Amino acid sequence: MAETTQLELVTPARVMVSKAAEMVVIPGTEGLFGVLPRHSALLASLQRGVVEVYEAGKVIDRIMIDGGLADVTPEGVTILAERAVDLSVTSSQELKERAQNAGEAEAEFLNLAAEAL
Amino acid sequence: MPNLKDLKTRINSVSSTQKITSAMKMVAAAKLRRAQEAAESGRPYAARMRSVIASLAAKADKNSASPLLVGRENVKTHLLVMMSADKGLCGGFNGSIARLARQEISRLESEGKKVQVYVVGRKAADSLGSELADKTFARIEGVQGGVIDYANAADIADKIISGFEDGSFDSVSMVYNQFVNAISQKVTHTSLIPAEVDASDADSGEAGSFYDYEPEEAEILGALLPRNLSTQIFSALLESSAAELAARMTAMDNATRNAGDMIDRLTLVYNRTRQANITKELIEIISGAEAL
């Protein structure tokens, strides 16, 4: 088994993802960047986009975030995001339904997430 | 001597009160479990946010740093965010918030500052009444009780930030009940602007100094401070809701027990009275028989 890095994705309400990954691709404000195990320590602000989690060379999880912050250390990466949706477990229809009941900012984000599916 | 019918009525009314309080206790207990889980699962985000802010703040240049972090030098007006419940019947929960808020207001006023109050939740404001008449900056109700939405906290924070930026006030602090455990709450007063930075939250110095920043530290800090404000308000809302339910559960438990004691006492009086009545009737019959 290849070396892994510990990914934690935390939203204000809960710890959404906590798992080991081979590589994580993160949408930084200055461009996408990939985090491999033993990455140097980095604090980056993030923009709206999709976090991709790689396992065995393939994307296994895609999580849409609405900006936030990534705290990268050699051991792992912690992403703080105000809003996040796991694109691999939700359908675009479900997201659109949620968007209808949500506030303006939330709805915009959910609709974008539905398109990103 | 109270008459039997009156006693019976009182016993009945106390026992229906007891039924209500015990139902409220059950409801609070059931909701408390969920609120407590929410408060606990909200803690990691708040804790991470605090540690990132602390380590950035330790590096930030104190002179050029954002006023959200270091505050303004000349504080003329202070905003107090007062977080209480929308509903009563939860013991000293709202009262203690109102008391602390009143103390704070008079302390600030004695320092010659003006005070504005952001009222979150109805009850403490109700008990302060006219004292808040010309001080209310904004009011929000109905955000507590059910599931707490981060968007509500963000709204409150946005309003505070825009008020701060247009100079309506120069510093902000918040009073709320912190959830300690099911039987105790802690009334807490924290400063929001300037941000309260606890040096012990900062990442240990050595690891911190090797960090790369993307973009610059100051820029990240600038983007993060408003988020930190909404995070703090959100976690206060979570704590306060859990604390409210815990307080209500305890208060209703006490009320149920008191009602039980009262029923016991009333039943005793009822039985004594009944017996006294029987004795009296017997005496009447016997003395009537003797008189013949």
Coordinates of C-alpha atoms in Angstrom, one line a residue:
Chain A
M1 CA 0.0 0.0 0.0
A2 CA 1.3 3.4 -1.0
E3 CA 2.1 6.1 1.5
T4 CA -0.9 8.2 2.4
T5 CA -1.8 11.6 3.7
Q6 CA -4.5 12.2 6.3
L7 CA -7.3 14.3 4.9
E8 CA -9.8 16.1 7.1
L9 CA -12.5 18.2 5.7
V10 CA -14.3 20.2 8.4
T11 CA -17.4 22.4 8.1
P12 CA -18.8 24.5 10.9
A13 CA -21.4 21.8 11.7
R14 CA -19.2 18.7 11.6
V15 CA -16.1 16.8 10.5
M16 CA -17.3 15.8 7.0
V17 CA -14.4 13.7 5.8
S18 CA -11.6 12.1 7.7
K19 CA -9.7 9.5 5.7
A20 CA -6.3 8.6 4.4
A21 CA -5.7 9.5 0.7
E22 CA -2.8 9.1 -1.8
M23 CA -3.3 12.5 -3.2
V24 CA -5.6 15.4 -2.7
V25 CA -6.2 18.1 -5.3
I26 CA -7.3 21.4 -3.8
P27 CA -8.6 24.6 -5.4
G28 CA -6.4 27.3 -4.0
T29 CA -7.0 30.9 -4.7
E30 CA -3.8 31.0 -6.7
G31 CA -4.6 27.8 -8.7
L32 CA -5.2 24.1 -8.1
F33 CA -2.6 22.3 -6.2
G34 CA -2.0 18.7 -5.3
V35 CA -1.0 17.5 -1.9
L36 CA 1.0 14.3 -1.6
P37 CA 2.3 12.7 1.6
R38 CA 5.1 14.6 3.2
H39 CA 4.1 17.9 1.5
S40 CA 5.8 20.9 3.1
A41 CA 3.8 22.9 5.6
L42 CA 1.5 25.3 3.8
L43 CA -1.4 27.5 4.7
A44 CA -3.5 28.4 1.7
S45 CA -6.8 30.1 1.2
L46 CA -9.2 28.4 -1.1
Q47 CA -11.7 29.4 -3.7
R48 CA -15.0 27.8 -4.7
G49 CA -14.2 24.5 -6.4
V50 CA -13.9 20.8 -6.2
V51 CA -11.6 18.9 -3.9
E52 CA -10.5 15.6 -5.5
V53 CA -9.4 12.7 -3.4
Y54 CA -7.1 10.1 -5.2
E55 CA -6.8 6.5 -4.3
A56 CA -4.8 4.0 -6.4
G57 CA -4.4 6.6 -9.1
K58 CA -8.1 7.2 -9.5
V59 CA -10.4 9.9 -8.1
I60 CA -12.6 8.2 -5.5
D61 CA -14.2 11.3 -3.9
R62 CA -15.2 14.7 -5.2
I63 CA -16.2 17.3 -2.7
M64 CA -17.4 20.7 -3.7
I65 CA -16.4 23.5 -1.3
D66 CA -17.3 27.1 -1.2
G67 CA -13.9 28.5 -0.5
G68 CA -12.1 28.2 2.8
L69 CA -8.7 27.4 4.1
A70 CA -6.3 24.5 3.8
D71 CA -3.8 23.7 6.5
V72 CA -1.2 21.3 5.0
T73 CA 1.4 19.6 7.1
P74 CA 3.7 16.7 6.1
E75 CA 1.3 14.3 7.9
G76 CA -1.9 15.5 6.5
V77 CA -4.2 18.2 5.2
T78 CA -7.1 19.9 7.0
I79 CA -9.6 21.8 4.9
L80 CA -11.9 24.3 6.6
A81 CA -14.9 25.1 4.5
E82 CA -18.0 27.0 5.3
R83 CA -20.1 24.9 2.9
A84 CA -19.3 21.6 1.4
V85 CA -21.2 18.9 -0.5
D86 CA -20.0 15.5 -1.2
L87 CA -20.6 15.1 -5.0
S88 CA -20.1 11.3 -4.9
V89 CA -23.1 10.6 -2.7
T90 CA -25.6 13.2 -3.9
S91 CA -27.6 13.5 -7.1
S92 CA -28.0 16.8 -9.0
Q93 CA -31.8 16.5 -8.5
E94 CA -31.4 16.3 -4.8
L95 CA -29.1 19.3 -4.8
K96 CA -31.5 21.3 -6.8
E97 CA -34.3 20.5 -4.4
R98 CA -32.1 21.5 -1.5
A99 CA -31.3 24.7 -3.3
Q100 CA -35.0 25.6 -3.5
N101 CA -35.4 25.6 0.2
A102 CA -32.1 27.3 1.0
G103 CA -31.1 30.9 1.3
E104 CA -29.7 32.9 -1.6
A105 CA -26.0 32.3 -1.1
E106 CA -26.5 28.7 -0.2
A107 CA -28.8 28.1 -3.2
E108 CA -26.2 29.6 -5.6
F109 CA -23.6 27.3 -4.3
L110 CA -25.8 24.2 -4.4
N111 CA -26.8 24.9 -8.0
L112 CA -23.2 25.2 -9.0
A113 CA -22.5 22.0 -7.2
A114 CA -25.3 20.3 -9.2
E115 CA -23.7 21.5 -12.4
A116 CA -20.3 20.2 -11.3
L117 CA -21.6 16.7 -10.9
Chain B
M1 CA -60.6 23.9 58.0
P2 CA -60.4 23.8 54.2
N3 CA -63.2 21.9 52.6
L4 CA -62.7 18.6 50.9
K5 CA -63.9 19.6 47.5
D6 CA -61.4 22.5 47.3
L7 CA -58.6 20.3 48.4
K8 CA -59.5 17.7 45.7
T9 CA -59.5 20.5 43.1
R10 CA -56.1 21.7 44.1
I11 CA -54.6 18.2 44.1
N12 CA -56.0 17.7 40.6
S13 CA -54.6 21.0 39.3
V14 CA -51.2 20.4 40.8
S15 CA -51.0 16.9 39.3
S16 CA -51.9 18.2 35.9
T17 CA -49.1 20.8 36.2
Q18 CA -46.8 18.0 37.2
K19 CA -47.8 16.1 34.0
I20 CA -46.9 19.2 31.9
T21 CA -43.6 19.8 33.6
S22 CA -42.6 16.2 33.3
A23 CA -43.5 16.2 29.6
M24 CA -41.5 19.4 29.1
K25 CA -38.6 17.7 30.9
M26 CA -38.7 14.7 28.6
V27 CA -38.9 16.9 25.5
A28 CA -35.9 19.0 26.7
A29 CA -34.0 15.8 27.4
A30 CA -34.6 14.4 24.0
K31 CA -33.7 17.6 22.2
L32 CA -30.7 18.1 24.5
R33 CA -29.0 15.0 23.2
R34 CA -29.2 16.3 19.6
A35 CA -28.1 19.8 20.6
Q36 CA -25.2 18.4 22.6
E37 CA -24.1 16.4 19.6
A38 CA -24.3 19.4 17.4
A39 CA -22.3 21.5 19.8
E40 CA -19.7 18.8 20.1
S41 CA -19.4 18.2 16.3
G42 CA -19.1 22.0 15.8
R43 CA -16.1 22.2 18.1
P44 CA -13.4 20.9 15.7
Y45 CA -14.0 23.7 13.2
A46 CA -14.0 26.4 15.8
A47 CA -10.9 25.0 17.4
R48 CA -9.0 24.8 14.1
M49 CA -10.1 28.3 13.2
R50 CA -8.8 29.6 16.5
S51 CA -5.5 28.0 16.2
V52 CA -5.0 29.3 12.6
I53 CA -5.9 32.8 13.6
A54 CA -3.7 32.6 16.7
S55 CA -0.7 31.5 14.7
L56 CA -1.3 34.1 12.0
A57 CA -1.9 36.9 14.6
A58 CA 1.3 36.1 16.4
K59 CA 3.1 36.9 13.1
A60 CA 1.0 39.8 12.0
D61 CA 2.4 43.3 12.2
K62 CA 0.5 45.0 15.1
N63 CA 0.5 48.4 13.4
S64 CA -0.8 47.5 10.0
A65 CA -3.0 44.6 11.1
S66 CA -6.7 44.7 10.3
P67 CA -8.8 46.6 12.9
L68 CA -11.0 43.5 13.2
L69 CA -8.0 41.9 14.9
V70 CA -6.5 44.6 17.0
G71 CA -9.5 46.9 17.4
R72 CA -9.7 50.7 17.2
E73 CA -7.7 52.8 19.6
N74 CA -10.4 55.1 20.6
V75 CA -13.5 53.3 21.6
K76 CA -16.5 55.5 21.7
T77 CA -19.3 53.0 21.2
H78 CA -19.4 49.4 22.2
L79 CA -21.7 46.7 20.8
L80 CA -22.8 44.0 23.2
V81 CA -24.2 40.9 21.6
M82 CA -26.6 39.5 24.1
M83 CA -27.6 35.9 23.4
S84 CA -30.5 34.4 25.4
A85 CA -33.3 32.0 24.7
D86 CA -36.6 32.7 22.9
K87 CA -38.5 30.8 25.5
G88 CA -38.7 30.9 29.2
L89 CA -39.2 28.2 31.8
C90 CA -35.5 27.3 31.9
G91 CA -34.5 28.4 35.4
G92 CA -31.9 31.1 35.7
F93 CA -30.7 30.8 32.1
N94 CA -32.1 34.1 30.8
G95 CA -31.9 35.9 34.1
S96 CA -28.1 35.4 34.4
I97 CA -27.6 36.7 30.9
A98 CA -29.7 39.8 31.6
R99 CA -27.8 40.4 34.8
L100 CA -24.4 40.2 33.2
A101 CA -25.5 42.4 30.3
R102 CA -26.8 45.0 32.7
Q103 CA -23.5 45.0 34.7
E104 CA -21.5 45.3 31.5
I105 CA -23.7 48.1 30.2
S106 CA -23.3 50.1 33.4
R107 CA -19.6 49.4 33.6
L108 CA -19.1 50.7 30.0
E109 CA -21.3 53.7 30.6
S110 CA -19.4 54.6 33.7
E111 CA -16.3 54.6 31.5
G112 CA -18.0 57.2 29.3
K113 CA -18.7 54.9 26.4
K114 CA -21.9 54.5 24.6
V115 CA -23.4 51.1 24.4
Q116 CA -25.5 49.4 21.7
V117 CA -27.0 46.0 22.1
Y118 CA -27.5 43.3 19.5
V119 CA -30.3 41.2 20.8
V120 CA -30.2 37.5 19.9
G121 CA -33.2 35.7 21.4
R122 CA -36.1 37.4 23.1
K123 CA -36.1 36.7 26.8
A124 CA -33.2 38.6 28.2
A125 CA -34.3 41.7 26.3
D126 CA -37.8 41.3 27.7
S127 CA -36.4 41.3 31.2
L128 CA -34.2 44.4 30.6
G129 CA -37.2 46.1 29.0
S130 CA -37.0 49.8 28.7
E131 CA -33.3 49.9 29.7
L132 CA -32.7 48.8 26.1
A133 CA -35.1 51.3 24.5
D134 CA -32.5 53.5 22.8
K135 CA -29.7 51.0 22.8
T136 CA -31.0 48.2 20.5
F137 CA -28.7 48.0 17.4
A138 CA -30.5 45.0 16.0
R139 CA -32.7 42.1 17.1
I140 CA -33.0 38.6 15.8
E141 CA -35.3 35.9 17.1
G142 CA -36.1 32.3 16.2
V143 CA -32.7 31.2 15.2
Q144 CA -32.4 28.9 18.2
G145 CA -34.5 26.0 19.3
G146 CA -34.4 23.8 16.2
V147 CA -31.5 23.0 14.0
I148 CA -29.0 25.9 14.0
D149 CA -28.1 27.1 10.5
Y150 CA -24.6 28.4 9.9
A151 CA -26.2 31.0 7.5
N152 CA -27.9 32.7 10.5
A153 CA -24.6 33.1 12.2
A154 CA -23.1 34.5 9.0
D155 CA -26.0 37.0 8.8
I156 CA -25.4 38.2 12.3
A157 CA -21.6 38.5 11.6
D158 CA -22.1 40.4 8.4
K159 CA -24.3 42.9 10.1
I160 CA -21.8 43.3 12.9
I161 CA -18.9 43.8 10.4
S162 CA -20.8 46.3 8.3
G163 CA -21.8 48.2 11.4
F164 CA -18.2 48.2 12.5
E165 CA -16.9 49.4 9.2
D166 CA -19.3 52.3 8.9
G167 CA -18.2 53.3 12.4
S168 CA -21.5 52.6 14.4
F169 CA -19.3 51.1 17.1
D170 CA -15.6 50.5 17.7
S171 CA -15.6 47.3 19.7
V172 CA -17.8 44.3 20.1
S173 CA -18.2 41.7 22.8
M174 CA -20.7 38.9 23.4
V175 CA -22.4 37.4 26.4
Y176 CA -23.9 33.9 26.2
N177 CA -24.3 30.7 28.1
Q178 CA -21.7 28.1 27.5
F179 CA -22.7 24.5 27.8
V180 CA -20.6 22.7 30.4
N181 CA -22.7 19.6 31.1
A182 CA -26.3 18.6 31.5
I183 CA -26.6 20.3 34.9
S184 CA -24.4 23.4 34.6
Q185 CA -24.0 26.3 32.2
K186 CA -21.3 29.0 32.4
V187 CA -22.2 32.6 31.6
T188 CA -19.4 33.7 29.3
H189 CA -18.3 37.1 28.1
T190 CA -15.9 37.2 25.2
S191 CA -14.5 39.9 23.0
L192 CA -15.2 39.6 19.3
I193 CA -13.6 42.8 18.0
P194 CA -10.7 43.1 18.9
A195 CA -10.5 39.3 18.3
E196 CA -9.6 37.4 21.4
V197 CA -6.5 35.5 20.6
D198 CA -5.2 32.9 23.0
A199 CA -1.5 32.4 22.6
S200 CA -1.8 28.8 23.8
D201 CA -4.0 28.1 20.7
A202 CA -1.3 28.9 18.3
D203 CA 0.5 26.1 16.6
S204 CA 3.7 25.3 18.5
G205 CA 6.2 27.9 17.5
E206 CA 8.7 25.7 15.7
A207 CA 6.3 24.0 13.4
G208 CA 4.6 27.4 12.7
S209 CA 7.7 29.1 11.5
F210 CA 8.2 26.7 8.6
Y211 CA 4.9 27.4 7.1
D212 CA 4.5 28.7 3.5
Y213 CA 1.7 31.0 2.9
E214 CA -0.4 31.2 -0.3
P215 CA -1.3 34.1 -0.7
E216 CA 0.5 36.3 1.8
E217 CA -0.1 36.0 5.6
A218 CA -1.8 39.3 5.8
E219 CA -4.2 38.5 2.9
I220 CA -5.2 35.2 4.4
L221 CA -5.7 36.8 7.8
G222 CA -7.9 39.5 6.2
A223 CA -10.1 36.9 4.5
L224 CA -10.2 34.8 7.6
L225 CA -11.2 37.3 10.3
P226 CA -14.8 37.8 9.1
R227 CA -15.2 34.1 8.9
N228 CA -13.7 33.8 12.4
L229 CA -16.4 36.1 13.6
S230 CA -19.2 34.1 12.1
T231 CA -17.6 30.9 13.4
Q232 CA -17.5 32.2 16.9
I233 CA -21.1 33.3 16.8
F234 CA -22.1 30.0 15.3
S235 CA -20.4 28.1 18.0
A236 CA -21.9 30.4 20.7
L237 CA -25.4 29.7 19.2
L238 CA -24.7 26.0 19.4
E239 CA -23.5 26.2 22.9
S240 CA -26.3 28.5 24.0
S241 CA -29.0 26.2 22.6
A242 CA -27.5 23.1 24.2
A243 CA -27.2 25.1 27.5
E244 CA -30.8 26.3 27.2
L245 CA -32.2 22.8 26.8
A246 CA -30.0 21.6 29.7
A247 CA -31.2 24.4 31.9
R248 CA -34.8 23.7 31.0
M249 CA -34.4 20.0 31.7
T250 CA -33.1 20.7 35.2
A251 CA -35.7 23.4 35.9
M252 CA -38.5 21.1 34.8
D253 CA -37.1 18.2 36.8
N254 CA -37.1 20.4 39.9
A255 CA -40.6 21.6 39.1
T256 CA -41.9 18.0 38.7
R257 CA -40.3 17.0 42.0
N258 CA -41.8 20.1 43.8
A259 CA -45.2 19.3 42.4
G260 CA -44.8 15.7 43.7
D261 CA -44.0 17.0 47.2
M262 CA -46.9 19.4 47.1
I263 CA -49.3 16.6 46.1
D264 CA -48.1 14.5 49.0
R265 CA -48.7 17.4 51.4
L266 CA -52.1 18.2 50.0
T267 CA -53.1 14.5 50.1
L268 CA -52.1 14.4 53.8
V269 CA -54.2 17.4 54.6
Y270 CA -57.1 16.0 52.5
N271 CA -57.0 12.7 54.5
R272 CA -56.8 14.4 57.8
T273 CA -59.7 16.6 57.0
R274 CA -61.7 13.7 55.8
Q275 CA -61.0 11.9 59.0
A276 CA -61.8 14.9 61.1
N277 CA -65.1 15.2 59.3
I278 CA -66.0 11.6 60.0
T279 CA -65.0 11.9 63.7
K280 CA -67.2 15.0 64.0
E281 CA -70.1 13.2 62.5
L282 CA -69.7 10.3 64.8
I283 CA -69.5 12.6 67.8
E284 CA -72.7 14.2 66.7
I285 CA -74.5 10.9 66.3
I286 CA -73.2 9.6 69.7
S287 CA -74.0 12.8 71.6
G288 CA -77.5 12.7 69.9
A289 CA -78.0 9.2 71.0
E290 CA -76.9 10.0 74.6
A291 CA -79.3 12.9 74.8
L292 CA -82.3 10.6 74.3

